[in-house]
């Protein structure tokens, strides 16, 4: 099943929580209060694109997964 690969750049993540608020089923905070994907690959979820678009530090990348 095609989907998307979610990547969070830890060097850019400011821990604002925007992605966690938009897509709590896709993102969570780690022990350092930075965002992390709940799973590296997800289905075609529009919330993933919205979270990446709204990330204030531009730390989220959504890549096509064959």
Coordinates of N, CA and C in Angstrom, one line a residue:
X1 N 0.8 -1.2 0.0 CA 0.0 0.0 0.0 C 0.9 1.2 0.0
X2 N 0.7 2.1 -1.0 CA 1.5 3.4 -1.0 C 1.1 4.3 0.2
X3 N 2.1 5.1 0.6 CA 1.8 6.0 1.7 C 2.9 7.0 1.7
X4 N 3.1 7.6 2.9 CA 4.1 8.6 3.0 C 5.1 8.3 4.1
X5 N 6.3 8.7 4.0 CA 7.4 8.5 5.0 C 7.5 9.9 5.7
X6 N 7.4 9.9 7.0 CA 7.4 11.1 7.8 C 8.8 11.2 8.4
X7 N 9.4 12.4 8.2 CA 10.8 12.7 8.8 C 10.7 14.0 9.5
X8 N 11.3 14.0 10.8 CA 11.4 15.2 11.6 C 12.9 15.5 11.8
X9 N 13.3 16.7 11.3 CA 14.7 17.1 11.5 C 14.8 17.6 12.9
X10 N 15.5 16.8 13.7 CA 15.7 17.1 15.2 C 16.5 18.4 15.4
X11 N 17.4 18.8 14.4 CA 18.1 20.0 14.5 C 17.3 21.2 14.3
X12 N 16.2 21.1 13.6 CA 15.3 22.2 13.3 C 14.0 22.3 14.2
X13 N 13.6 21.1 14.8 CA 12.4 21.1 15.6 C 12.5 22.0 16.8
X14 N 11.6 22.9 16.9 CA 11.6 23.8 18.1 C 10.7 23.3 19.2
X15 N 10.0 22.2 19.0 CA 9.1 21.6 20.0 C 7.8 22.4 20.2
X16 N 7.3 23.1 19.2 CA 6.1 24.0 19.3 C 4.9 23.2 19.6
X17 N 4.9 21.9 19.1 CA 3.7 21.1 19.3 C 2.6 21.3 18.2
X18 N 2.9 22.1 17.2 CA 1.9 22.3 16.2 C 1.5 21.0 15.5
X19 N 2.5 20.2 15.2 CA 2.2 18.9 14.5 C 1.4 17.9 15.4
X20 N 1.7 17.9 16.7 CA 1.0 17.1 17.6 C -0.4 17.5 17.8
X21 N -0.6 18.8 17.7 CA -2.0 19.3 17.8 C -2.8 19.0 16.5
X22 N -2.2 19.1 15.4 CA -2.9 18.9 14.1 C -3.1 17.4 13.9
X23 N -2.1 16.6 14.2 CA -2.2 15.2 13.9 C -1.6 14.3 15.0
X24 N -2.3 14.2 16.1 CA -1.9 13.5 17.3 C -1.7 12.0 17.0
X25 N -2.4 11.5 16.0 CA -2.3 10.1 15.6 C -1.0 9.8 14.8
X26 N -0.3 10.9 14.4 CA 0.9 10.8 13.5 C 2.1 11.2 14.2
X27 N 2.0 12.2 15.2 CA 3.2 12.8 15.8 C 3.0 12.8 17.3
X28 N 4.1 12.7 18.1 CA 4.2 12.8 19.5 C 5.5 13.4 19.9
X29 N 5.6 13.8 21.2 CA 6.8 14.3 21.7 C 7.7 13.2 22.2
X30 N 9.0 13.4 22.0 CA 10.0 12.4 22.6 C 10.4 12.9 24.0
X31 N 11.4 12.3 24.6 CA 11.8 12.7 25.9 C 12.4 14.1 26.0
X32 N 12.9 14.6 24.8 CA 13.5 15.9 24.7 C 12.5 17.0 24.4
X33 N 11.2 16.6 24.4 CA 10.1 17.5 24.0 C 10.2 18.0 22.5
X34 N 10.7 17.1 21.7 CA 10.8 17.4 20.3 C 9.8 16.4 19.6
X35 N 9.3 16.8 18.4 CA 8.4 16.0 17.7 C 9.1 14.7 17.1
X36 N 8.3 13.7 17.1 CA 8.7 12.4 16.4 C 7.5 11.8 15.7
X37 N 7.7 11.1 14.6 CA 6.6 10.4 14.0 C 6.2 9.2 14.8
X38 N 5.0 8.9 15.0 CA 4.5 7.7 15.7 C 4.9 6.5 14.9
X39 N 4.9 6.6 13.6 CA 5.4 5.5 12.7 C 6.1 6.2 11.6
X40 N 7.2 5.5 11.1 CA 8.0 6.1 10.0 C 7.2 6.3 8.7
X41 N 6.3 5.3 8.5 CA 5.5 5.3 7.3 C 4.0 5.3 7.6
X42 N 3.2 6.1 6.9 CA 1.8 6.2 7.2 C 1.0 6.1 5.9
X43 N -0.2 6.0 5.9 CA -1.0 6.0 4.7 C -1.1 7.4 4.2
X44 N -1.9 7.6 3.1 CA -2.1 8.9 2.5 C -3.0 9.7 3.4
X45 N -2.4 10.3 4.4 CA -3.2 11.1 5.4 C -2.9 12.6 5.2
X46 N -4.0 13.3 4.9 CA -3.9 14.7 4.6 C -3.4 15.5 5.8
X47 N -3.6 14.9 7.0 CA -3.1 15.6 8.2 C -1.6 15.7 8.3
X48 N -0.9 14.7 7.7 CA 0.5 14.7 7.6 C 1.0 15.9 6.8
X49 N 0.4 16.1 5.7 CA 0.8 17.3 4.8 C 0.5 18.6 5.5
X50 N -0.7 18.7 6.2 CA -1.0 19.9 6.9 C 0.0 20.2 8.1
X51 N 0.3 19.1 8.8 CA 1.3 19.3 9.9 C 2.6 19.8 9.4
X52 N 3.1 19.3 8.2 CA 4.4 19.7 7.7 C 4.3 21.1 7.2
X53 N 3.2 21.5 6.6 CA 2.9 22.8 6.1 C 2.9 23.9 7.2
X54 N 2.3 23.5 8.3 CA 2.1 24.4 9.4 C 3.2 24.4 10.4
X55 N 4.2 23.5 10.3 CA 5.3 23.5 11.2 C 6.1 24.8 11.2
X56 N 6.2 25.6 12.3 CA 6.8 26.9 12.3 C 8.3 26.8 12.0
X57 N 9.0 25.7 12.2 CA 10.4 25.7 12.0 C 10.7 24.9 10.7
X58 N 9.7 24.4 10.0 CA 9.9 23.7 8.8 C 10.7 22.4 9.0
X59 N 10.5 21.7 10.1 CA 11.3 20.5 10.5 C 10.7 19.2 9.9
X60 N 9.5 19.3 9.4 CA 8.8 18.0 9.0 C 8.9 17.9 7.4
X61 N 9.3 16.7 7.0 CA 9.3 16.4 5.6 C 8.4 15.2 5.4
X62 N 7.6 15.3 4.3 CA 6.7 14.2 4.0 C 7.1 13.7 2.6
X63 N 7.6 12.4 2.5 CA 8.1 11.9 1.3 C 7.2 10.8 0.8
X64 N 7.1 10.6 -0.5 CA 6.3 9.5 -1.0 C 7.0 8.2 -0.7
X65 N 6.2 7.2 -0.3 CA 6.6 5.9 0.0 C 6.0 4.9 -1.1
X66 N 6.9 4.3 -1.9 CA 6.3 3.4 -2.9 C 5.7 2.2 -2.3

